[in-house]
XYZ file of C-alpha atoms in Angstrom:
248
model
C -1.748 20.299 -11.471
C 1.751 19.952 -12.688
C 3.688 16.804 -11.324
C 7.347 16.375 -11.409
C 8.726 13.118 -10.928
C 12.496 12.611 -10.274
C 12.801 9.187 -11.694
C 15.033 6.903 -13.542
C 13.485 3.749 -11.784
C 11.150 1.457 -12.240
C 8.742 3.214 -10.090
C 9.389 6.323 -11.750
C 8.217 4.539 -15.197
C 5.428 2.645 -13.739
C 4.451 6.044 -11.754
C 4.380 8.160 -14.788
C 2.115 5.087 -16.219
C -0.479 5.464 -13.987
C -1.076 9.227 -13.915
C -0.741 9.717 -17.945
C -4.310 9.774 -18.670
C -5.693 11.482 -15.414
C -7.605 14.383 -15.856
C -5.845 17.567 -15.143
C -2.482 16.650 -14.284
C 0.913 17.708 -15.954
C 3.134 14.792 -15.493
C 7.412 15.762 -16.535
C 9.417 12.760 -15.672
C 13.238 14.377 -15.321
C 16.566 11.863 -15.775
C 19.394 12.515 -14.228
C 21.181 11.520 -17.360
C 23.927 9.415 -16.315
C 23.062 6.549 -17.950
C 23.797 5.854 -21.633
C 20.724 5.053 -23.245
C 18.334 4.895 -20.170
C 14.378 3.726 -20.248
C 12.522 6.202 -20.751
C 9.116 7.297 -19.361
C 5.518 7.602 -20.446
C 4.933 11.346 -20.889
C 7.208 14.348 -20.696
C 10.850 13.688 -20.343
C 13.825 16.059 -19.488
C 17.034 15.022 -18.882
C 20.405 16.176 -17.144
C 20.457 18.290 -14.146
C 19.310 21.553 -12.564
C 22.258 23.149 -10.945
C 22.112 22.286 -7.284
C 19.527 23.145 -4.979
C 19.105 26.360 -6.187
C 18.584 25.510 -9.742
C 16.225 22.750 -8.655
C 13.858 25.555 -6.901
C 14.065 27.910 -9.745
C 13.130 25.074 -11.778
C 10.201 24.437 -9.701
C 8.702 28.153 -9.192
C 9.421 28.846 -13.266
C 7.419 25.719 -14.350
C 4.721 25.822 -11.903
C 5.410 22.747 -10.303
C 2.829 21.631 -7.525
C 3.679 18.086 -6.311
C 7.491 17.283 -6.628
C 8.030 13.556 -6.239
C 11.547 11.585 -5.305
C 11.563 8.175 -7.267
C 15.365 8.371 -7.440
C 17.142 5.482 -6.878
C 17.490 4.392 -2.467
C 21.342 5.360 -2.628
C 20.881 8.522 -4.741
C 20.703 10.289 -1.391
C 22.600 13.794 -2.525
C 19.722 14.646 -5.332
C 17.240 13.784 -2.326
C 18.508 15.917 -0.180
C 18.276 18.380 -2.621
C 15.161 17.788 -3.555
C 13.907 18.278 0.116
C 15.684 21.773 0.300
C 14.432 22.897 -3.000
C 11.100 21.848 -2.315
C 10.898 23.866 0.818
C 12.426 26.684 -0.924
C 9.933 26.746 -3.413
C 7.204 25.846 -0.775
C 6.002 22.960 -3.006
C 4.938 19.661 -1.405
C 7.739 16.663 -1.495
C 6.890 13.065 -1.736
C 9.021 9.941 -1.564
C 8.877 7.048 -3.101
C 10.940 4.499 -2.147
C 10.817 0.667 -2.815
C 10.994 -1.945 0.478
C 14.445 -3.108 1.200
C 15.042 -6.333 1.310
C 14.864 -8.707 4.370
C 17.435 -11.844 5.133
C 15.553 -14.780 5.394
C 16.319 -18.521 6.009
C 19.689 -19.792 5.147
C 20.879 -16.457 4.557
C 24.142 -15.175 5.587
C 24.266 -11.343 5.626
C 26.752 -8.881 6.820
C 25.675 -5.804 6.977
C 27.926 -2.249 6.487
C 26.620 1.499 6.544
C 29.091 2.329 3.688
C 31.292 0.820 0.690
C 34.773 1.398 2.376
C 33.375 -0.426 5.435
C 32.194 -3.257 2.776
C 35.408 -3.256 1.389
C 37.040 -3.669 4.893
C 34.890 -6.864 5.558
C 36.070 -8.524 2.290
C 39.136 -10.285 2.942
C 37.665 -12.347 5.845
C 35.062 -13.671 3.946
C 36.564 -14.746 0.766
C 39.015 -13.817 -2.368
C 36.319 -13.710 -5.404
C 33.965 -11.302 -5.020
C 30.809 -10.859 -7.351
C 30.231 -6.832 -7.266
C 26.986 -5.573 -7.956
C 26.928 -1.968 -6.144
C 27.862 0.026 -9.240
C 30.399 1.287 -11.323
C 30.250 4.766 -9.205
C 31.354 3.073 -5.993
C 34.273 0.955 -7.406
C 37.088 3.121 -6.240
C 36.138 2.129 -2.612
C 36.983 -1.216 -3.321
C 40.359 -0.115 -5.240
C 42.407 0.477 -2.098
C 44.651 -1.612 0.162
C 42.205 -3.557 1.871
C 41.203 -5.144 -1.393
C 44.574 -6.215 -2.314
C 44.770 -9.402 -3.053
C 41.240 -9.974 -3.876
C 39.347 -10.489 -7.469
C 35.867 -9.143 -8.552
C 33.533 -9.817 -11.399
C 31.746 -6.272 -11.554
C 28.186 -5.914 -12.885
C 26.872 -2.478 -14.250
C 25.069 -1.027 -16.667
C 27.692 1.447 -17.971
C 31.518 0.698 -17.786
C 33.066 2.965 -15.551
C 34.428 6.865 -16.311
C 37.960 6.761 -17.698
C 40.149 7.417 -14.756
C 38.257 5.968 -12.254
C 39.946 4.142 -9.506
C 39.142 0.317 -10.049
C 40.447 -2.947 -8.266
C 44.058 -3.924 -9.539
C 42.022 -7.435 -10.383
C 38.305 -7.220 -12.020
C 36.654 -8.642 -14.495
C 33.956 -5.809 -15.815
C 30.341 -7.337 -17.006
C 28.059 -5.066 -18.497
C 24.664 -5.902 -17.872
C 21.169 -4.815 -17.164
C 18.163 -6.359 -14.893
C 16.029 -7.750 -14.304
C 18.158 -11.222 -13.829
C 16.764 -14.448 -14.073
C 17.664 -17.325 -11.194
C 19.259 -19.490 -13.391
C 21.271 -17.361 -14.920
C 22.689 -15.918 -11.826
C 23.348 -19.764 -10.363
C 25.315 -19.780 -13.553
C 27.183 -16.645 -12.826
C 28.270 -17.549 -9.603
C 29.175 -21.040 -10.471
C 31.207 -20.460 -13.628
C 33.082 -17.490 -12.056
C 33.855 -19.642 -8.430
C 32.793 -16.580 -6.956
C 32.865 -17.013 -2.954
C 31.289 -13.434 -1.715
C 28.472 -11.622 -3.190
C 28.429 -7.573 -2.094
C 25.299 -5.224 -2.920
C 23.411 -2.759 -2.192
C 20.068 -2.797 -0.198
C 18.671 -1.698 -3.399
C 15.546 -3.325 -3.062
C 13.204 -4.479 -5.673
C 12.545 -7.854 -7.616
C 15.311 -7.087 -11.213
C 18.289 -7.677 -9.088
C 17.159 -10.161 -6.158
C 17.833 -13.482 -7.882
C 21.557 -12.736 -6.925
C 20.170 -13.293 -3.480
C 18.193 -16.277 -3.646
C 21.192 -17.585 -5.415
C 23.960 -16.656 -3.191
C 21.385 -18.223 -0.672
C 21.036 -21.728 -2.199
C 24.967 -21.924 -2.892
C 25.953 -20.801 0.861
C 27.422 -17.553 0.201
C 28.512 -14.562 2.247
C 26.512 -11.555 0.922
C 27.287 -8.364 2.440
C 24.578 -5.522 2.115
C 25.451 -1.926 2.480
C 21.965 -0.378 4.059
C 20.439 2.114 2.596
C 20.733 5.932 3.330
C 17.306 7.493 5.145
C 15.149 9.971 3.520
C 15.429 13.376 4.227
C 13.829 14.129 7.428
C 10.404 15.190 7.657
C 10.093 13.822 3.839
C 6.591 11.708 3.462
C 7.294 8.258 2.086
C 5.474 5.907 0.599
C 6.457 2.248 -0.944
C 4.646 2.013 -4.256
C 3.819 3.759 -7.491
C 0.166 3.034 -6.859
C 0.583 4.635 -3.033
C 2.297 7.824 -4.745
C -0.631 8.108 -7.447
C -3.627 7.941 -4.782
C -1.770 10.210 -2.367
C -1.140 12.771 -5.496
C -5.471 11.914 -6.027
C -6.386 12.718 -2.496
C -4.969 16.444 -3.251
């Protein structure tokens, strides 16, 4: 059985961990490829991408795929889109695997938006130094005029694409998780930040920001995350996805 995970997560890796040595099974991990030095996968590895949805089914029927499995990242919701279109295209079985979101908890003070212009929108009521952590592909929404004003520290892995809208006042930290507490105490306390925005990413590398925020009172508002695809089987862990891919 041939297996192809899209991945570039952690659950992608750890997936492609656990079905290596079963017996039978073709496992190609594919990468998006728009990260600069990214970690790779046990296994077969391709990276880039297929062309659209088309080019994603072709890819499918020519290699013989029969399990096609979304590890993408929760906000990479145009590749899982076309993932579910391709895979019904190709008639070849889609599964999901997404990690829990997170939940507010006590002493938490959360404000909640469906997008990153509607983050950037609640912003200016909440405080002027803002610790962003939702990406260097979504900084242009905070670039406009409801940001004016306002300074960010901006975590990411890659800096962003030359060109790219950013805020007229940010301070760009290139970084990868996972982040320890401390350190992110440190962060917020040596930068004065007063707001911390993010993603409902999910996940234990990035939630120290949280706890922290927590302990030092913080706003923290948390874009949601975008559905699956309808009709799309999920499941929550790489060990879920490997006994659902062992019950077939």
């Amino acid at each position: 059985m041939h297996v192809l995970i899209l991945g570039g997560t952690t659950e992608g890796r750890r997936l492609a961990e656990l079905l290596e040595d079963a017996p039978g099974l073709r496992v190609t991990s594919s990468l998006a490829g728009r990260v600069a030095g990214p970690r790779l996968p046990v296994g077969e590895v391709r990276v880039g991408g297929f062309g659209g949805v088309s080019g994603l089914a072709e890819w499918l029927r020519t290699h013989h795929v029969d399990v096609l499995i979304d590890a993408t990242h929760p906000f990479a919701e145009k590749i899982s889109f076309h993932a579910a279109e391709a895979a019904a295209g190709a008639h070849v079985p889609l599964l999901a695997l997404r990690r829990p979101g997170w939940v507010p908890g006590a002493g938490d003070n959360w404000h909640l938006a469906d997008s990153l212009p509607e983050a950037a929108r609640l912003l200016p009521r909440l405080g002027r130094r803002i610790f962003l952590t939702t990406g260097r592909l979504g900084l242009a929404a905070f670039a406009g005029p409801a940001s004016a004003g306002l300074w960010f520290l901006s975590r990411s892995v890659d800096p962003p694409e030359p060109g790219t809208p950013v805020p007229a006042r940010m301070e760009l930290l290139l970084s990868r998780g996972p982040f320890a507490l401390d350190d992110e105490r440190e962060l917020l306390r040596s930068h004065r930040i007063e707001v911390l925005v993010t993603k409902d990413s999910g996940g234990a590398a990035t939630a120290p920001k949280l706890a922290a925020a927590r302990e030092a009172g913080l706003p923290v508002v948390v874009v949601r995350r975008p559905p699956v695809p309808p009709g799309v089987r999920e499941v929550t862990s790489p060990e879920e996805a490997a006994e659902a891919l062992r019950g077939r």
